[in-house]
Structure formats: C-alpha cells, structure tokens
Amino acid sequence: PTNKNASKQGKINWEQPRIDAGIQKKKSAQSARSQKEDVKAPAKPAQEELPKPAPPTEAQIENETLSVAAALVELEKFDMCTRYGPCMSMDRLQRWNRAKKLGMDPPQRIKLILHAFPQTVDRSIWHDRVHPESPLTGSTGHTPAD
C-alpha cells in the first residue's frame, strides 16, 4: 500500500495506511454505538397493582378472638402507662421494643396484638393530638426573638 503523493517522490509512506485504518475503526465503532442507541427497549406494559388485602378485623390472641376495637382499648392502656417510658416521636412497636431492651418488661400480649393488627402499630393515642412543635415534645421549631 502506497500513498500517491509518496510514490511520486519515490518514497513510500507506511504511516498513512495505519492512520487511515485507525480512523476507519473509530468511525465504525461510533456508528455501531449510534445504532445501539437508536434501538430502544420495548416499553414495559403497565403492571396492574394488586389490591392490598384489607387489614384484619379479628385475630386469635392467646386462645381468644380479639376484635380491632378491643385491641385498640388494650393498646390505649399501653399508651397511657408511663411504666414503659414516653411514647412521643415513636410508634407503639418501637416503644414496646425500647421498653423490652431497657428491661421494663412490657406485656407480650401487646406485641402479639401489634403483629396481629399491623394497622395499629404506627399510631398511639397521642398521634395528631400533640403538635410536633409543642413544648410537650421538647421542640419549638423556631429560635427565640432578640
């Protein structure tokens, strides 16, 4: 392979064919990449969301059938009992776990109720009754005026 200009001068330019080949490879790689970008994955069909099962209205707790209403009465007693520590800024299960960890011996029945009725875990009787910026929570949310 010779370059026309180089053969006129009587010299062969061996570098020119290598450079041309490198440019050609680069162009073919770019065109292959652009072809891949043009081909899009087929759109995924919209998945139908399965309806969530309704929360249970009754559960078997310690050989007794307990309704949600009866469970809430027991949970409210747990919420009001100061023996297991404060219940602000945490859900019932977190409070139960903290009391257990600190050796306060919380009732096992309460944990069974919380697992049987998951819809009751995240709300204590204080939920939405005390504003997060109230003095009862220890947070004012703003700085005092000068």
Short mmCIF file of N, CA, C and O in Angstrom, two decimals:
data_model
loop_
_atom_site.label_atom_id
_atom_site.label_comp_id
_atom_site.label_asym_id
_atom_site.label_seq_id
_atom_site.Cartn_x
_atom_site.Cartn_y
_atom_site.Cartn_z
N PRO A 1 0.84 -1.19 0.00
CA PRO A 1 0.00 0.00 0.00
C PRO A 1 0.88 1.24 0.00
O PRO A 1 1.74 1.40 0.86
N THR A 2 0.62 2.07 -0.97
CA THR A 2 1.41 3.29 -1.08
C THR A 2 0.51 4.49 -1.19
O THR A 2 -0.63 4.40 -1.64
N ASN A 3 1.04 5.59 -0.81
CA ASN A 3 0.35 6.86 -0.96
C ASN A 3 0.75 7.43 -2.32
O ASN A 3 1.91 7.39 -2.70
N LYS A 4 -0.22 7.99 -3.09
CA LYS A 4 0.08 8.52 -4.43
C LYS A 4 1.13 9.61 -4.37
O LYS A 4 2.03 9.68 -5.18
N ASN A 5 0.99 10.52 -3.41
CA ASN A 5 1.96 11.61 -3.29
C ASN A 5 3.35 11.07 -2.94
O ASN A 5 4.35 11.56 -3.42
N ALA A 6 3.42 10.05 -2.13
CA ALA A 6 4.71 9.49 -1.72
C ALA A 6 5.38 8.77 -2.89
O ALA A 6 6.58 8.81 -3.04
N SER A 7 4.57 8.10 -3.75
CA SER A 7 5.18 7.37 -4.86
C SER A 7 5.74 8.33 -5.89
O SER A 7 6.70 8.01 -6.58
N LYS A 8 5.19 9.50 -6.04
CA LYS A 8 5.73 10.49 -6.97
C LYS A 8 7.12 10.91 -6.54
O LYS A 8 7.98 11.18 -7.35
N GLN A 9 7.32 10.99 -5.25
CA GLN A 9 8.61 11.40 -4.74
C GLN A 9 9.56 10.22 -4.64
O GLN A 9 10.72 10.38 -4.30
N GLY A 10 9.08 9.02 -4.90
CA GLY A 10 9.92 7.85 -4.83
C GLY A 10 10.00 7.27 -3.44
O GLY A 10 10.81 6.40 -3.17
N LYS A 11 9.20 7.76 -2.54
CA LYS A 11 9.20 7.25 -1.18
C LYS A 11 7.84 6.65 -0.86
O LYS A 11 6.82 7.11 -1.35
N ILE A 12 7.83 5.64 0.01
CA ILE A 12 6.58 5.02 0.45
C ILE A 12 6.28 5.52 1.85
O ILE A 12 7.12 5.46 2.74
N ASN A 13 5.06 6.01 2.04
CA ASN A 13 4.64 6.47 3.36
C ASN A 13 3.88 5.34 4.02
O ASN A 13 2.72 5.07 3.70
N TRP A 14 4.55 4.63 4.94
CA TRP A 14 3.94 3.49 5.60
C TRP A 14 2.99 3.92 6.72
O TRP A 14 2.16 3.14 7.17
N GLU A 15 3.09 5.12 7.20
CA GLU A 15 2.25 5.58 8.32
C GLU A 15 0.83 5.90 7.87
O GLU A 15 -0.11 5.71 8.59
N GLN A 16 0.67 6.41 6.67
CA GLN A 16 -0.64 6.85 6.21
C GLN A 16 -1.67 5.73 6.22
O GLN A 16 -2.77 5.94 6.72
N PRO A 17 -1.38 4.52 5.74
CA PRO A 17 -2.41 3.47 5.78
C PRO A 17 -2.81 3.10 7.22
O PRO A 17 -3.96 2.82 7.49
N ARG A 18 -1.88 3.14 8.16
CA ARG A 18 -2.23 2.82 9.56
C ARG A 18 -3.14 3.88 10.14
O ARG A 18 -4.08 3.57 10.84
N ILE A 19 -2.87 5.12 9.85
CA ILE A 19 -3.71 6.21 10.35
C ILE A 19 -5.11 6.08 9.75
O ILE A 19 -6.10 6.19 10.45
N ASP A 20 -5.17 5.83 8.44
CA ASP A 20 -6.47 5.66 7.78
C ASP A 20 -7.24 4.50 8.39
O ASP A 20 -8.45 4.58 8.60
N ALA A 21 -6.58 3.40 8.69
CA ALA A 21 -7.24 2.23 9.27
C ALA A 21 -7.76 2.56 10.67
O ALA A 21 -8.85 2.14 11.06
N GLY A 22 -6.99 3.32 11.45
CA GLY A 22 -7.42 3.71 12.79
C GLY A 22 -8.64 4.59 12.74
O GLY A 22 -9.57 4.44 13.54
N ILE A 23 -8.67 5.52 11.80
CA ILE A 23 -9.84 6.40 11.64
C ILE A 23 -11.05 5.57 11.25
O ILE A 23 -12.15 5.77 11.74
N GLN A 24 -10.85 4.62 10.34
CA GLN A 24 -11.94 3.76 9.88
C GLN A 24 -12.52 2.96 11.04
O GLN A 24 -13.73 2.82 11.18
N LYS A 25 -11.65 2.39 11.89
CA LYS A 25 -12.13 1.61 13.04
C LYS A 25 -12.93 2.49 13.99
O LYS A 25 -13.96 2.09 14.50
N LYS A 26 -12.44 3.70 14.21
CA LYS A 26 -13.11 4.62 15.12
C LYS A 26 -14.50 4.98 14.58
O LYS A 26 -15.48 4.99 15.31
N LYS A 27 -14.60 5.23 13.28
CA LYS A 27 -15.88 5.57 12.67
C LYS A 27 -16.86 4.40 12.77
O LYS A 27 -18.03 4.58 13.06
N SER A 28 -16.37 3.17 12.54
CA SER A 28 -17.27 2.02 12.58
C SER A 28 -17.74 1.77 14.02
O SER A 28 -18.89 1.39 14.25
N ALA A 29 -16.89 2.03 15.01
CA ALA A 29 -17.30 1.87 16.41
C ALA A 29 -18.35 2.91 16.77
O ALA A 29 -19.34 2.62 17.47
N GLN A 30 -18.18 4.15 16.29
CA GLN A 30 -19.15 5.21 16.56
C GLN A 30 -20.49 4.90 15.91
O GLN A 30 -21.55 5.09 16.51
N SER A 31 -20.48 4.39 14.68
CA SER A 31 -21.74 4.08 14.01
C SER A 31 -22.43 2.91 14.70
O SER A 31 -23.66 2.88 14.81
N ALA A 32 -21.67 1.95 15.19
CA ALA A 32 -22.27 0.82 15.91
C ALA A 32 -22.92 1.31 17.19
O ALA A 32 -24.01 0.88 17.55
N ARG A 33 -22.25 2.23 17.89
CA ARG A 33 -22.82 2.80 19.12
C ARG A 33 -24.10 3.56 18.83
O ARG A 33 -25.09 3.44 19.53
N SER A 34 -24.10 4.36 17.76
CA SER A 34 -25.30 5.14 17.44
C SER A 34 -26.45 4.23 17.03
O SER A 34 -27.60 4.51 17.32
N GLN A 35 -26.14 3.09 16.38
CA GLN A 35 -27.19 2.15 16.02
C GLN A 35 -27.79 1.52 17.28
O GLN A 35 -28.98 1.32 17.37
N LYS A 36 -26.95 1.23 18.26
CA LYS A 36 -27.45 0.65 19.51
C LYS A 36 -28.34 1.65 20.24
O LYS A 36 -29.33 1.30 20.85
N GLU A 37 -27.96 2.94 20.20
CA GLU A 37 -28.75 3.97 20.87
C GLU A 37 -30.09 4.15 20.19
O GLU A 37 -31.07 4.48 20.83
N ASP A 38 -30.13 3.96 18.86
CA ASP A 38 -31.38 4.12 18.13
C ASP A 38 -32.36 3.01 18.46
O ASP A 38 -33.57 3.22 18.43
N VAL A 39 -31.86 1.84 18.77
CA VAL A 39 -32.72 0.71 19.10
C VAL A 39 -33.10 0.83 20.57
O VAL A 39 -32.27 0.70 21.45
N LYS A 40 -34.36 1.08 20.83
CA LYS A 40 -34.83 1.25 22.21
C LYS A 40 -35.48 -0.04 22.67
O LYS A 40 -36.06 -0.78 21.89
N ALA A 41 -35.37 -0.25 23.95
CA ALA A 41 -36.01 -1.43 24.53
C ALA A 41 -37.52 -1.24 24.44
O ALA A 41 -38.03 -0.13 24.56
N PRO A 42 -38.24 -2.30 24.19
CA PRO A 42 -39.69 -2.16 24.11
C PRO A 42 -40.24 -1.69 25.45
O PRO A 42 -39.75 -2.03 26.52
N ALA A 43 -41.26 -0.86 25.36
CA ALA A 43 -41.88 -0.32 26.57
C ALA A 43 -42.50 -1.45 27.38
O ALA A 43 -43.12 -2.35 26.83
N LYS A 44 -42.29 -1.37 28.69
CA LYS A 44 -42.87 -2.38 29.57
C LYS A 44 -44.35 -2.11 29.72
O LYS A 44 -44.77 -0.97 29.91
N PRO A 45 -45.14 -3.15 29.66
CA PRO A 45 -46.57 -2.92 29.85
C PRO A 45 -46.83 -2.51 31.30
O PRO A 45 -46.14 -2.94 32.22
N ALA A 46 -47.79 -1.66 31.48
CA ALA A 46 -48.13 -1.20 32.83
C ALA A 46 -48.60 -2.39 33.66
O ALA A 46 -49.48 -3.14 33.24
N GLN A 47 -47.98 -2.54 34.82
CA GLN A 47 -48.36 -3.65 35.69
C GLN A 47 -49.58 -3.24 36.51
O GLN A 47 -49.62 -2.14 37.06
N GLU A 48 -50.51 -4.12 36.54
CA GLU A 48 -51.69 -3.85 37.35
C GLU A 48 -51.33 -4.06 38.80
O GLU A 48 -50.72 -5.05 39.16
N GLU A 49 -51.68 -3.08 39.62
CA GLU A 49 -51.42 -3.21 41.04
C GLU A 49 -52.48 -4.12 41.64
O GLU A 49 -53.67 -3.92 41.43
N LEU A 50 -52.00 -5.08 42.35
CA LEU A 50 -52.93 -5.97 43.03
C LEU A 50 -53.51 -5.24 44.22
O LEU A 50 -52.82 -4.51 44.92
N PRO A 51 -54.79 -5.42 44.47
CA PRO A 51 -55.38 -4.74 45.62
C PRO A 51 -54.76 -5.27 46.91
O PRO A 51 -54.49 -6.46 47.05
N LYS A 52 -54.49 -4.33 47.81
CA LYS A 52 -53.92 -4.73 49.09
C LYS A 52 -55.00 -5.43 49.91
O LYS A 52 -56.15 -5.02 49.89
N PRO A 53 -54.60 -6.47 50.62
CA PRO A 53 -55.60 -7.14 51.45
C PRO A 53 -56.07 -6.20 52.56
O PRO A 53 -55.30 -5.39 53.08
N ALA A 54 -57.32 -6.32 52.88
CA ALA A 54 -57.89 -5.48 53.93
C ALA A 54 -57.25 -5.86 55.26
O ALA A 54 -56.95 -7.02 55.52
N PRO A 55 -57.02 -4.86 56.12
CA PRO A 55 -56.45 -5.19 57.42
C PRO A 55 -57.41 -6.08 58.20
O PRO A 55 -58.63 -5.98 58.05
N PRO A 56 -56.88 -6.95 59.02
CA PRO A 56 -57.75 -7.87 59.75
C PRO A 56 -58.65 -7.13 60.73
O PRO A 56 -58.29 -6.10 61.28
N THR A 57 -59.85 -7.67 60.91
CA THR A 57 -60.78 -7.09 61.88
C THR A 57 -60.85 -7.91 63.15
O THR A 57 -61.35 -7.45 64.16
N GLU A 58 -60.36 -9.15 63.07
CA GLU A 58 -60.30 -10.03 64.23
C GLU A 58 -59.02 -10.84 64.16
O GLU A 58 -58.49 -11.09 63.09
N ALA A 59 -58.54 -11.24 65.34
CA ALA A 59 -57.34 -12.09 65.39
C ALA A 59 -57.41 -12.97 66.62
O ALA A 59 -58.06 -12.65 67.61
N GLN A 60 -56.73 -14.09 66.52
CA GLN A 60 -56.65 -15.04 67.63
C GLN A 60 -55.42 -14.66 68.46
O GLN A 60 -54.29 -14.80 68.01
N ILE A 61 -55.64 -14.16 69.66
CA ILE A 61 -54.56 -13.77 70.56
C ILE A 61 -54.71 -14.57 71.85
O ILE A 61 -55.71 -14.45 72.54
N GLU A 62 -53.71 -15.36 72.16
CA GLU A 62 -53.70 -16.17 73.38
C GLU A 62 -55.02 -16.91 73.59
O GLU A 62 -55.69 -16.75 74.62
N ASN A 63 -55.42 -17.71 72.61
CA ASN A 63 -56.65 -18.52 72.66
C ASN A 63 -57.92 -17.70 72.84
O ASN A 63 -58.89 -18.16 73.44
N GLU A 64 -57.90 -16.48 72.35
CA GLU A 64 -59.05 -15.59 72.47
C GLU A 64 -59.20 -14.84 71.15
O GLU A 64 -58.22 -14.34 70.60
N THR A 65 -60.42 -14.75 70.65
CA THR A 65 -60.67 -13.96 69.45
C THR A 65 -60.83 -12.51 69.87
O THR A 65 -61.68 -12.19 70.70
N LEU A 66 -60.00 -11.65 69.30
CA LEU A 66 -59.97 -10.25 69.69
C LEU A 66 -60.33 -9.40 68.48
O LEU A 66 -59.78 -9.58 67.39
N SER A 67 -61.27 -8.47 68.66
CA SER A 67 -61.64 -7.55 67.58
C SER A 67 -60.68 -6.37 67.58
O SER A 67 -59.95 -6.13 68.55
N VAL A 68 -60.69 -5.61 66.51
CA VAL A 68 -59.84 -4.42 66.43
C VAL A 68 -60.21 -3.44 67.54
O VAL A 68 -59.32 -2.86 68.18
N ALA A 69 -61.50 -3.27 67.79
CA ALA A 69 -61.94 -2.32 68.82
C ALA A 69 -61.40 -2.73 70.19
O ALA A 69 -60.90 -1.89 70.95
N ALA A 70 -61.48 -4.01 70.51
CA ALA A 70 -60.96 -4.49 71.80
C ALA A 70 -59.44 -4.34 71.85
O ALA A 70 -58.87 -4.00 72.89
N ALA A 71 -58.78 -4.58 70.73
CA ALA A 71 -57.33 -4.43 70.67
C ALA A 71 -56.94 -2.97 70.91
O ALA A 71 -55.98 -2.68 71.63
N LEU A 72 -57.69 -2.04 70.32
CA LEU A 72 -57.39 -0.62 70.50
C LEU A 72 -57.54 -0.20 71.95
O LEU A 72 -56.77 0.64 72.44
N VAL A 73 -58.50 -0.76 72.67
CA VAL A 73 -58.67 -0.45 74.09
C VAL A 73 -57.40 -0.86 74.86
O VAL A 73 -56.87 -0.09 75.67
N GLU A 74 -56.91 -2.06 74.59
CA GLU A 74 -55.69 -2.53 75.26
C GLU A 74 -54.47 -1.70 74.87
O GLU A 74 -53.62 -1.39 75.71
N LEU A 75 -54.40 -1.32 73.59
CA LEU A 75 -53.27 -0.52 73.13
C LEU A 75 -53.29 0.89 73.75
O LEU A 75 -52.25 1.45 74.06
N GLU A 76 -54.48 1.44 73.92
CA GLU A 76 -54.58 2.76 74.55
C GLU A 76 -54.13 2.70 76.01
O GLU A 76 -53.50 3.63 76.52
N LYS A 77 -54.43 1.60 76.69
CA LYS A 77 -53.94 1.43 78.07
C LYS A 77 -52.41 1.39 78.07
O LYS A 77 -51.77 1.98 78.93
N PHE A 78 -51.84 0.70 77.10
CA PHE A 78 -50.38 0.64 76.96
C PHE A 78 -49.83 2.04 76.70
O PHE A 78 -48.82 2.45 77.29
N ASP A 79 -50.51 2.81 75.83
CA ASP A 79 -50.07 4.18 75.53
C ASP A 79 -50.06 5.06 76.78
O ASP A 79 -49.18 5.89 76.95
N MET A 80 -51.04 4.88 77.63
CA MET A 80 -51.18 5.73 78.82
C MET A 80 -50.28 5.30 79.97
O MET A 80 -50.06 6.07 80.90
N CYS A 81 -49.77 4.10 79.94
CA CYS A 81 -48.95 3.58 81.03
C CYS A 81 -47.54 4.16 80.96
O CYS A 81 -46.78 3.87 80.04
N THR A 82 -47.19 4.96 81.96
CA THR A 82 -45.87 5.60 81.98
C THR A 82 -44.77 4.64 82.37
O THR A 82 -43.59 4.96 82.24
N ARG A 83 -45.13 3.47 82.83
CA ARG A 83 -44.15 2.47 83.26
C ARG A 83 -43.19 2.08 82.13
O ARG A 83 -42.06 1.69 82.38
N TYR A 84 -43.65 2.18 80.89
CA TYR A 84 -42.85 1.75 79.73
C TYR A 84 -42.17 2.92 79.02
O TYR A 84 -41.71 2.78 77.89
N GLY A 85 -42.09 4.05 79.68
CA GLY A 85 -41.40 5.20 79.12
C GLY A 85 -42.29 6.05 78.23
O GLY A 85 -43.44 5.71 77.96
N PRO A 86 -41.75 7.17 77.79
CA PRO A 86 -42.53 8.10 76.96
C PRO A 86 -42.85 7.50 75.59
O PRO A 86 -42.16 6.61 75.12
N CYS A 87 -43.92 8.01 75.00
CA CYS A 87 -44.32 7.47 73.68
C CYS A 87 -44.36 8.53 72.60
O CYS A 87 -44.89 8.29 71.53
N MET A 88 -43.79 9.69 72.86
CA MET A 88 -43.75 10.73 71.83
C MET A 88 -42.69 10.39 70.79
O MET A 88 -41.65 9.82 71.13
N SER A 89 -42.94 10.72 69.56
CA SER A 89 -41.99 10.58 68.45
C SER A 89 -41.63 9.14 68.14
O SER A 89 -40.54 8.87 67.63
N MET A 90 -42.49 8.18 68.46
CA MET A 90 -42.23 6.79 68.09
C MET A 90 -43.56 6.06 67.99
O MET A 90 -44.56 6.48 68.57
N ASP A 91 -43.55 4.97 67.24
CA ASP A 91 -44.78 4.19 67.15
C ASP A 91 -44.83 3.18 68.29
O ASP A 91 -43.89 3.05 69.07
N ARG A 92 -45.94 2.51 68.38
CA ARG A 92 -46.16 1.58 69.50
C ARG A 92 -45.14 0.44 69.54
O ARG A 92 -44.66 0.08 70.61
N LEU A 93 -44.83 -0.12 68.39
CA LEU A 93 -43.88 -1.23 68.36
C LEU A 93 -42.48 -0.77 68.75
O LEU A 93 -41.77 -1.47 69.47
N GLN A 94 -42.09 0.42 68.32
CA GLN A 94 -40.79 0.96 68.72
C GLN A 94 -40.75 1.15 70.24
O GLN A 94 -39.76 0.85 70.88
N ARG A 95 -41.84 1.65 70.79
CA ARG A 95 -41.90 1.85 72.24
C ARG A 95 -41.83 0.51 72.97
O ARG A 95 -41.12 0.37 73.97
N TRP A 96 -42.55 -0.49 72.46
CA TRP A 96 -42.52 -1.81 73.09
C TRP A 96 -41.10 -2.37 73.05
O TRP A 96 -40.59 -2.87 74.05
N ASN A 97 -40.45 -2.28 71.89
CA ASN A 97 -39.09 -2.79 71.73
C ASN A 97 -38.09 -2.06 72.63
O ASN A 97 -37.20 -2.68 73.22
N ARG A 98 -38.25 -0.74 72.75
CA ARG A 98 -37.36 0.02 73.62
C ARG A 98 -37.54 -0.40 75.07
O ARG A 98 -36.58 -0.61 75.81
N ALA A 99 -38.81 -0.57 75.50
CA ALA A 99 -39.09 -0.99 76.87
C ALA A 99 -38.50 -2.37 77.14
O ALA A 99 -37.92 -2.61 78.20
N LYS A 100 -38.60 -3.27 76.17
CA LYS A 100 -38.04 -4.61 76.32
C LYS A 100 -36.52 -4.54 76.45
O LYS A 100 -35.91 -5.18 77.32
N LYS A 101 -35.90 -3.73 75.59
CA LYS A 101 -34.44 -3.59 75.59
C LYS A 101 -33.94 -3.01 76.92
O LYS A 101 -32.88 -3.39 77.42
N LEU A 102 -34.73 -2.13 77.53
CA LEU A 102 -34.33 -1.49 78.78
C LEU A 102 -34.77 -2.28 80.01
O LEU A 102 -34.64 -1.81 81.14
N GLY A 103 -35.31 -3.48 79.80
CA GLY A 103 -35.69 -4.34 80.92
C GLY A 103 -36.95 -3.91 81.65
O GLY A 103 -37.13 -4.24 82.83
N MET A 104 -37.85 -3.21 80.97
CA MET A 104 -39.08 -2.72 81.60
C MET A 104 -40.20 -3.75 81.56
O MET A 104 -41.29 -3.48 82.04
N ASP A 105 -39.95 -4.89 80.96
CA ASP A 105 -40.89 -6.00 80.90
C ASP A 105 -42.28 -5.61 80.37
O ASP A 105 -43.29 -5.75 81.05
N PRO A 106 -42.34 -5.13 79.10
CA PRO A 106 -43.65 -4.79 78.53
C PRO A 106 -44.47 -6.06 78.27
O PRO A 106 -43.90 -7.14 78.06
N PRO A 107 -45.80 -5.97 78.31
CA PRO A 107 -46.63 -7.16 78.13
C PRO A 107 -46.45 -7.79 76.74
O PRO A 107 -46.53 -7.11 75.72
N GLN A 108 -46.21 -9.09 76.72
CA GLN A 108 -46.06 -9.81 75.46
C GLN A 108 -47.35 -9.73 74.64
O GLN A 108 -47.32 -9.71 73.42
N ARG A 109 -48.46 -9.68 75.33
CA ARG A 109 -49.77 -9.59 74.66
C ARG A 109 -49.84 -8.37 73.74
O ARG A 109 -50.41 -8.42 72.67
N ILE A 110 -49.25 -7.27 74.17
CA ILE A 110 -49.26 -6.04 73.35
C ILE A 110 -48.51 -6.29 72.04
O ILE A 110 -48.98 -5.90 70.97
N LYS A 111 -47.37 -6.95 72.12
CA LYS A 111 -46.62 -7.24 70.90
C LYS A 111 -47.42 -8.17 69.98
O LYS A 111 -47.43 -7.99 68.77
N LEU A 112 -48.09 -9.16 70.56
CA LEU A 112 -48.93 -10.05 69.76
C LEU A 112 -50.05 -9.28 69.06
O LEU A 112 -50.36 -9.52 67.89
N ILE A 113 -50.65 -8.35 69.78
CA ILE A 113 -51.72 -7.52 69.19
C ILE A 113 -51.16 -6.67 68.05
O ILE A 113 -51.76 -6.56 66.99
N LEU A 114 -50.00 -6.08 68.26
CA LEU A 114 -49.39 -5.23 67.22
C LEU A 114 -49.06 -6.03 65.97
O LEU A 114 -49.21 -5.53 64.85
N HIS A 115 -48.63 -7.27 66.14
CA HIS A 115 -48.34 -8.11 64.97
C HIS A 115 -49.63 -8.60 64.32
O HIS A 115 -49.68 -8.75 63.09
N ALA A 116 -50.66 -8.84 65.10
CA ALA A 116 -51.93 -9.32 64.55
C ALA A 116 -52.69 -8.21 63.82
O ALA A 116 -53.39 -8.48 62.84
N PHE A 117 -52.56 -6.98 64.30
CA PHE A 117 -53.25 -5.84 63.70
C PHE A 117 -52.22 -4.78 63.29
O PHE A 117 -52.01 -3.80 63.99
N PRO A 118 -51.55 -4.97 62.15
CA PRO A 118 -50.48 -4.04 61.75
C PRO A 118 -50.96 -2.61 61.56
O PRO A 118 -50.17 -1.67 61.67
N GLN A 119 -52.25 -2.42 61.31
CA GLN A 119 -52.77 -1.07 61.13
C GLN A 119 -52.74 -0.26 62.42
O GLN A 119 -52.91 0.95 62.41
N THR A 120 -52.50 -0.91 63.57
CA THR A 120 -52.48 -0.21 64.86
C THR A 120 -51.08 0.15 65.32
O THR A 120 -50.93 0.82 66.34
N VAL A 121 -50.06 -0.27 64.60
CA VAL A 121 -48.67 -0.09 65.06
C VAL A 121 -48.25 1.37 65.08
O VAL A 121 -47.68 1.85 66.05
N ASP A 122 -48.52 2.08 64.00
CA ASP A 122 -47.91 3.41 63.84
C ASP A 122 -48.62 4.54 64.55
O ASP A 122 -48.17 5.67 64.53
N ARG A 123 -49.73 4.29 65.20
CA ARG A 123 -50.45 5.39 65.83
C ARG A 123 -50.73 5.09 67.30
O ARG A 123 -51.37 4.11 67.63
N SER A 124 -50.25 5.99 68.13
CA SER A 124 -50.60 5.89 69.53
C SER A 124 -51.76 6.86 69.76
O SER A 124 -52.17 7.57 68.84
N ILE A 125 -52.25 6.91 70.98
CA ILE A 125 -53.37 7.84 71.23
C ILE A 125 -52.91 9.28 71.11
O ILE A 125 -53.72 10.18 70.97
N TRP A 126 -51.61 9.51 71.12
CA TRP A 126 -51.09 10.86 71.01
C TRP A 126 -50.91 11.32 69.57
O TRP A 126 -50.67 12.50 69.33
N HIS A 127 -51.04 10.44 68.62
CA HIS A 127 -50.83 10.78 67.21
C HIS A 127 -51.82 11.86 66.79
O HIS A 127 -53.02 11.73 66.97
N ASP A 128 -51.32 12.95 66.24
CA ASP A 128 -52.09 14.10 65.76
C ASP A 128 -52.80 14.87 66.87
O ASP A 128 -53.58 15.77 66.60
N ARG A 129 -52.56 14.54 68.13
CA ARG A 129 -53.17 15.30 69.23
C ARG A 129 -52.20 16.34 69.77
O ARG A 129 -52.63 17.35 70.29
N VAL A 130 -50.93 16.06 69.71
CA VAL A 130 -49.93 16.99 70.19
C VAL A 130 -49.15 17.47 68.98
O VAL A 130 -48.60 16.68 68.22
N HIS A 131 -49.10 18.78 68.81
CA HIS A 131 -48.39 19.36 67.67
C HIS A 131 -46.89 19.11 67.84
O HIS A 131 -46.36 19.24 68.93
N PRO A 132 -46.18 18.76 66.75
CA PRO A 132 -44.75 18.46 66.86
C PRO A 132 -43.91 19.62 67.39
O PRO A 132 -42.82 19.43 67.87
N GLU A 133 -44.42 20.84 67.32
CA GLU A 133 -43.67 21.98 67.80
C GLU A 133 -44.14 22.45 69.18
O GLU A 133 -43.86 23.55 69.60
N SER A 134 -44.85 21.59 69.88
CA SER A 134 -45.34 21.99 71.20
C SER A 134 -44.29 21.78 72.26
O SER A 134 -43.37 20.99 72.09
N PRO A 135 -44.42 22.45 73.39
CA PRO A 135 -43.48 22.25 74.49
C PRO A 135 -43.47 20.81 75.02
O PRO A 135 -42.50 20.37 75.58
N LEU A 136 -44.54 20.07 74.80
CA LEU A 136 -44.60 18.69 75.28
C LEU A 136 -43.60 17.79 74.56
O LEU A 136 -43.14 16.80 75.11
N THR A 137 -43.27 18.11 73.31
CA THR A 137 -42.32 17.29 72.55
C THR A 137 -40.90 17.77 72.72
O THR A 137 -39.97 17.12 72.27
N GLY A 138 -40.72 18.95 73.34
CA GLY A 138 -39.36 19.47 73.55
C GLY A 138 -38.81 20.18 72.36
O GLY A 138 -37.64 20.55 72.34
N SER A 139 -39.60 20.40 71.33
CA SER A 139 -39.12 21.05 70.13
C SER A 139 -39.99 22.27 69.85
O SER A 139 -41.21 22.17 69.80
N THR A 140 -39.37 23.42 69.69
CA THR A 140 -40.15 24.62 69.40
C THR A 140 -40.19 24.91 67.92
O THR A 140 -41.10 25.56 67.45
N GLY A 141 -39.20 24.46 67.18
CA GLY A 141 -39.20 24.66 65.73
C GLY A 141 -38.75 26.02 65.30
O GLY A 141 -38.62 26.30 64.13
N HIS A 142 -38.55 26.97 66.24
CA HIS A 142 -38.05 28.28 65.87
C HIS A 142 -37.17 28.83 66.98
O HIS A 142 -37.17 28.34 68.09
N THR A 143 -36.41 29.86 66.64
CA THR A 143 -35.48 30.42 67.61
C THR A 143 -36.15 31.56 68.36
O THR A 143 -37.01 32.25 67.81
N PRO A 144 -35.77 31.82 69.59
CA PRO A 144 -36.38 32.92 70.34
C PRO A 144 -36.01 34.26 69.73
O PRO A 144 -34.94 34.44 69.16
N ALA A 145 -36.92 35.21 69.86
CA ALA A 145 -36.70 36.57 69.32
C ALA A 145 -35.72 37.32 70.21
O ALA A 145 -35.65 37.09 71.41
N ASP A 146 -34.95 38.23 69.60
CA ASP A 146 -33.98 39.03 70.38
C ASP A 146 -34.70 40.08 71.19
O ASP A 146 -35.62 40.67 70.86
#
